[in-house]
Structure formats: structure tokens, C-alpha cells
mmCIF file of C-alpha atoms in Angstrom:
data_model
loop_
_atom_site.group_PDB
_atom_site.id
_atom_site.type_symbol
_atom_site.label_atom_id
_atom_site.label_comp_id
_atom_site.label_asym_id
_atom_site.label_seq_id
_atom_site.Cartn_x
_atom_site.Cartn_y
_atom_site.Cartn_z
ATOM 1 C CA UNK A 94 -36.315 -11.767 -8.617
ATOM 2 C CA UNK A 95 -34.377 -9.591 -6.104
ATOM 3 C CA UNK A 96 -33.370 -10.440 -2.499
ATOM 4 C CA UNK A 97 -35.819 -7.858 -1.480
ATOM 5 C CA UNK A 98 -38.766 -9.873 -3.278
ATOM 6 C CA UNK A 99 -37.559 -13.339 -2.062
ATOM 7 C CA UNK A 100 -37.559 -12.815 1.741
ATOM 8 C CA UNK A 101 -41.219 -12.401 3.442
ATOM 9 C CA UNK A 102 -41.511 -9.512 5.817
ATOM 10 C CA UNK A 103 -43.950 -9.067 8.338
ATOM 11 C CA UNK A 104 -45.790 -5.653 9.128
ATOM 12 C CA UNK A 105 -43.606 -5.081 12.193
ATOM 13 C CA UNK A 106 -40.676 -5.393 10.054
ATOM 14 C CA UNK A 107 -42.189 -2.861 7.039
ATOM 15 C CA UNK A 108 -42.915 -0.595 9.824
ATOM 16 C CA UNK A 109 -39.636 -0.737 11.301
ATOM 17 C CA UNK A 110 -38.186 0.066 8.125
ATOM 18 C CA UNK A 111 -40.451 2.918 7.485
ATOM 19 C CA UNK A 112 -39.586 4.369 10.701
ATOM 20 C CA UNK A 113 -35.751 4.180 9.993
ATOM 21 C CA UNK A 114 -36.219 5.526 6.570
ATOM 22 C CA UNK A 115 -37.852 8.592 8.063
ATOM 23 C CA UNK A 116 -35.437 8.879 10.814
ATOM 24 C CA UNK A 117 -32.582 8.639 8.314
ATOM 25 C CA UNK A 118 -34.254 11.032 5.873
ATOM 26 C CA UNK A 119 -35.262 14.031 8.285
ATOM 27 C CA UNK A 120 -33.285 13.251 11.378
ATOM 28 C CA UNK A 121 -30.118 11.281 10.514
ATOM 29 C CA UNK A 122 -28.555 13.852 8.417
ATOM 30 C CA UNK A 123 -28.964 16.856 10.936
ATOM 31 C CA UNK A 124 -27.663 14.503 13.473
ATOM 32 C CA UNK A 125 -24.720 13.207 11.822
ATOM 33 C CA UNK A 126 -23.920 16.864 10.684
ATOM 34 C CA UNK A 127 -24.003 18.128 14.493
ATOM 35 C CA UNK A 128 -22.263 15.099 15.597
ATOM 36 C CA UNK A 129 -19.346 15.393 12.982
ATOM 37 C CA UNK A 130 -18.934 19.419 13.750
ATOM 38 C CA UNK A 131 -18.673 18.243 17.661
ATOM 39 C CA UNK A 132 -16.090 15.499 17.015
ATOM 40 C CA UNK A 133 -14.212 17.259 14.277
ATOM 41 C CA UNK A 134 -13.382 20.223 17.084
ATOM 42 C CA UNK A 135 -11.056 17.824 18.692
ATOM 43 C CA UNK A 136 -9.173 17.393 15.581
ATOM 44 C CA UNK A 137 -9.106 20.696 13.777
ATOM 45 C CA UNK A 138 -5.464 21.113 14.418
ATOM 46 C CA UNK A 139 -4.869 17.558 12.455
ATOM 47 C CA UNK A 140 -7.209 18.416 9.725
ATOM 48 C CA UNK A 141 -4.858 19.654 7.118
ATOM 49 C CA UNK A 142 -2.311 16.831 7.723
ATOM 50 C CA UNK A 143 -5.068 14.441 7.465
ATOM 51 C CA UNK A 144 -6.423 15.678 4.420
ATOM 52 C CA UNK A 145 -2.978 15.470 2.836
ATOM 53 C CA UNK A 146 -2.687 11.890 3.921
ATOM 54 C CA UNK A 147 -6.106 11.110 2.423
ATOM 55 C CA UNK A 148 -4.797 12.638 -0.909
ATOM 56 C CA UNK A 149 -1.552 10.665 -0.380
ATOM 57 C CA UNK A 150 -3.882 7.352 -0.216
ATOM 58 C CA UNK A 151 -5.693 8.151 -3.041
ATOM 59 C CA UNK A 152 -2.703 8.708 -5.268
ATOM 60 C CA UNK A 153 -0.964 5.534 -3.915
ATOM 61 C CA UNK A 154 -3.841 2.834 -3.101
ATOM 62 C CA UNK A 155 -5.183 1.494 -6.645
ATOM 63 C CA UNK A 156 -6.737 -1.673 -5.398
ATOM 64 C CA UNK A 157 -8.753 -3.038 -2.559
ATOM 65 C CA UNK A 158 -5.915 -5.217 -1.178
ATOM 66 C CA UNK A 159 -3.766 -2.196 -1.188
ATOM 67 C CA UNK A 160 -6.485 -0.432 0.981
ATOM 68 C CA UNK A 161 -6.811 -3.453 3.318
ATOM 69 C CA UNK A 162 -2.970 -3.328 3.791
ATOM 70 C CA UNK A 163 -2.863 0.391 4.331
ATOM 71 C CA UNK A 164 -5.451 -0.336 7.150
ATOM 72 C CA UNK A 165 -3.158 -2.502 8.619
ATOM 73 C CA UNK A 166 -0.090 -0.505 8.344
ATOM 74 C CA UNK A 167 -1.556 2.558 9.813
ATOM 75 C CA UNK A 168 -3.071 0.711 12.653
ATOM 76 C CA UNK A 169 -6.751 1.199 11.710
ATOM 77 C CA UNK A 170 -8.981 -0.371 14.279
ATOM 78 C CA UNK A 171 -13.080 -1.132 14.358
ATOM 79 C CA UNK A 172 -14.806 0.319 17.004
ATOM 80 C CA UNK A 173 -18.536 0.318 17.679
ATOM 81 C CA UNK A 174 -20.430 3.495 18.699
ATOM 82 C CA UNK A 175 -23.436 3.644 21.170
ATOM 83 C CA UNK A 176 -24.955 6.199 19.046
ATOM 84 C CA UNK A 177 -24.448 5.350 15.283
ATOM 85 C CA UNK A 178 -23.014 8.293 13.567
ATOM 86 C CA UNK A 179 -21.478 8.404 10.111
ATOM 87 C CA UNK A 180 -18.393 10.393 10.257
ATOM 88 C CA UNK A 181 -16.653 12.357 7.602
ATOM 89 C CA UNK A 182 -13.775 10.096 6.040
ATOM 90 C CA UNK A 183 -11.093 12.695 7.260
ATOM 91 C CA UNK A 184 -12.348 12.279 11.151
ATOM 92 C CA UNK A 185 -12.029 8.397 10.600
ATOM 93 C CA UNK A 186 -8.606 8.951 9.632
ATOM 94 C CA UNK A 187 -7.646 11.241 12.405
ATOM 95 C CA UNK A 188 -9.227 8.969 14.855
ATOM 96 C CA UNK A 189 -7.817 5.895 13.170
ATOM 97 C CA UNK A 190 -11.156 3.937 14.250
ATOM 98 C CA UNK A 191 -14.757 3.822 13.008
ATOM 99 C CA UNK A 192 -17.664 1.403 12.590
ATOM 100 C CA UNK A 193 -18.736 -0.149 9.381
ATOM 101 C CA UNK A 194 -20.351 2.920 7.726
ATOM 102 C CA UNK A 195 -17.411 4.913 8.561
ATOM 103 C CA UNK A 196 -14.986 2.480 6.777
ATOM 104 C CA UNK A 197 -17.536 2.194 3.631
ATOM 105 C CA UNK A 198 -17.404 5.959 3.597
ATOM 106 C CA UNK A 199 -13.660 6.168 3.835
ATOM 107 C CA UNK A 200 -13.004 3.247 1.397
ATOM 108 C CA UNK A 201 -15.555 5.003 -1.386
ATOM 109 C CA UNK A 202 -13.478 7.968 -0.922
ATOM 110 C CA UNK A 203 -9.848 6.808 -1.210
ATOM 111 C CA UNK A 204 -11.033 3.977 -3.993
ATOM 112 C CA UNK A 205 -13.232 6.591 -6.071
ATOM 113 C CA UNK A 206 -12.809 6.199 -9.870
ATOM 114 C CA UNK A 207 -10.700 3.102 -9.429
ATOM 115 C CA UNK A 208 -13.489 0.354 -9.607
ATOM 116 C CA UNK A 209 -16.305 1.255 -12.384
ATOM 117 C CA UNK A 210 -19.595 -0.101 -10.939
ATOM 118 C CA UNK A 211 -18.316 0.142 -7.131
ATOM 119 C CA UNK A 212 -21.326 0.490 -4.901
ATOM 120 C CA UNK A 213 -21.927 1.376 -1.216
ATOM 121 C CA UNK A 214 -24.260 -1.230 0.354
ATOM 122 C CA UNK A 215 -26.208 -1.926 3.357
ATOM 123 C CA UNK A 216 -27.927 -4.918 4.757
ATOM 124 C CA UNK A 217 -30.362 -5.994 7.855
ATOM 125 C CA UNK A 218 -30.665 -9.106 9.507
ATOM 126 C CA UNK A 219 -33.331 -10.119 11.629
ATOM 127 C CA UNK A 220 -34.018 -8.268 14.739
ATOM 128 C CA UNK A 221 -33.062 -5.005 12.972
ATOM 129 C CA UNK A 222 -29.201 -5.198 13.010
ATOM 130 C CA UNK A 223 -27.599 -3.434 10.148
ATOM 131 C CA UNK A 224 -24.278 -3.292 8.521
ATOM 132 C CA UNK A 225 -22.761 -0.999 5.820
ATOM 133 C CA UNK A 226 -19.972 -2.314 3.335
ATOM 134 C CA UNK A 227 -18.783 -1.503 -0.314
ATOM 135 C CA UNK A 228 -19.112 -3.898 -2.924
ATOM 136 C CA UNK A 229 -16.384 -3.958 -5.807
ATOM 137 C CA UNK A 230 -16.604 -5.478 -9.244
ATOM 138 C CA UNK A 231 -13.413 -7.393 -10.238
ATOM 139 C CA UNK A 232 -12.520 -9.503 -13.008
ATOM 140 C CA UNK A 233 -14.851 -12.436 -14.467
ATOM 141 C CA UNK A 234 -17.809 -10.666 -13.329
ATOM 142 C CA UNK A 235 -17.175 -10.911 -9.619
ATOM 143 C CA UNK A 236 -17.470 -9.090 -6.702
ATOM 144 C CA UNK A 237 -15.698 -8.403 -3.384
ATOM 145 C CA UNK A 238 -17.059 -6.945 -0.449
ATOM 146 C CA UNK A 239 -15.053 -4.334 1.880
ATOM 147 C CA UNK A 240 -16.244 -4.105 5.228
ATOM 148 C CA UNK A 241 -14.605 -2.274 8.120
ATOM 149 C CA UNK A 242 -11.016 -2.865 7.503
ATOM 150 C CA UNK A 243 -10.950 -6.303 5.529
ATOM 151 C CA UNK A 244 -12.214 -7.590 1.959
ATOM 152 C CA UNK A 245 -13.713 -10.932 1.272
ATOM 153 C CA UNK A 246 -14.882 -12.887 -1.723
ATOM 154 C CA UNK A 247 -14.921 -13.137 -4.779
ATOM 155 C CA UNK A 248 -18.546 -13.650 -4.906
ATOM 156 C CA UNK A 249 -20.579 -14.453 -8.145
ATOM 157 C CA UNK A 250 -23.449 -11.530 -7.375
ATOM 158 C CA UNK A 251 -23.253 -8.277 -5.390
ATOM 159 C CA UNK A 252 -26.210 -9.595 -3.387
ATOM 160 C CA UNK A 253 -24.176 -12.908 -2.451
ATOM 161 C CA UNK A 254 -21.463 -10.475 -1.240
ATOM 162 C CA UNK A 255 -23.907 -8.647 0.826
ATOM 163 C CA UNK A 256 -25.387 -11.812 2.474
ATOM 164 C CA UNK A 257 -21.937 -12.848 3.475
ATOM 165 C CA UNK A 258 -22.361 -10.644 6.766
ATOM 166 C CA UNK A 259 -25.614 -12.524 8.088
ATOM 167 C CA UNK A 260 -25.971 -15.535 5.891
ATOM 168 C CA UNK A 261 -29.589 -16.768 5.868
ATOM 169 C CA UNK A 262 -30.422 -14.191 8.354
ATOM 170 C CA UNK A 263 -30.193 -11.355 5.911
ATOM 171 C CA UNK A 264 -33.678 -9.574 5.493
ATOM 172 C CA UNK A 265 -32.948 -6.753 3.400
ATOM 173 C CA UNK A 266 -30.180 -5.425 0.955
ATOM 174 C CA UNK A 267 -29.621 -2.081 -0.402
ATOM 175 C CA UNK A 268 -27.303 -0.731 -2.817
ATOM 176 C CA UNK A 269 -26.742 3.002 -3.980
#
């Protein structure tokens, strides 16, 4: 039984999910692409330098604690956005700030290939509040959740890691 099956959802919630799914599938990608192009124009001069910085991070950061330490040492901060856009990792590094999905994408880019079974995730709480994160398998079949610039855990199952953010208010969890 998955968490999806265990939590009852109303027609309103199902319709809300359907609308968000349609928006994500058909409008989100063009919107994200357009926003990335517009924002990247301000950082084009730094693009090569930032790409080298990401490659250096990929070479030197081997664990999620290394990544959280890098975020602190490089002074990355969380900043919410009024219009939610998932920025390319190089833009997040150039800006030194982002929100949950920006950090999930950056962490996935830097830690790619270092943890077998690492997954991107999203959870939704009552009221439609959503959060993006990364779940990382560690020793003894435990999981750690990376959210924004921090990591938390260990958890026994990946769903438990996802529920950490909204606890009993969590209505849906997705992994990919």
C-alpha cells in the first residue's frame, strides 16, 4: 500500500491535481524554458565560469554532506519565487539562490552517479502547497532527504523522508 492509496482525496483535490498535471505537461515546460532564457541573459557573461564551477563541484563533491557543506561555504541561500520556475542548475549557481525545485535539480546534477537509486521527489500538503526534494539511499537500506541547502534523515523508507516536510498534512508524494 503506497501513501497515495492510504490518504483519501476529495473530488476537488483530484481536479486540482489534474489541472496542475495538465499545466505542468503542456504549459510548464514552455514557461520554464522562456523564463530560463530571460533570466540567463543576465548571467551569460558568467556562464562558462559557472559551468566550470559545477564541473569542479561534480569532481570534488562525493557525498550529500559534502554538498551541504559546499552550499554553506559558497553562501547559497533559499529564496522563494512569486512565479514558480525551475531554473537550470547553472543559473542557480550563478544566482547563489533558488527555491526547492532549483536546489533539487542542482543536487541531482552534482550528485549524479554517486548514489545508486537516488530519486527526485515532490510532495503536496493540504491546501495545495508543494515541495520538491531529492531522496538518497544510504547504508542499511535507509534514506536521506535533501531539501534546499540542507539534508535530513535517516529515514526507514523514502516515503517517510518525503513526509518529513509536511508530516501528517502530506496528501501526495511522487518520485521519479
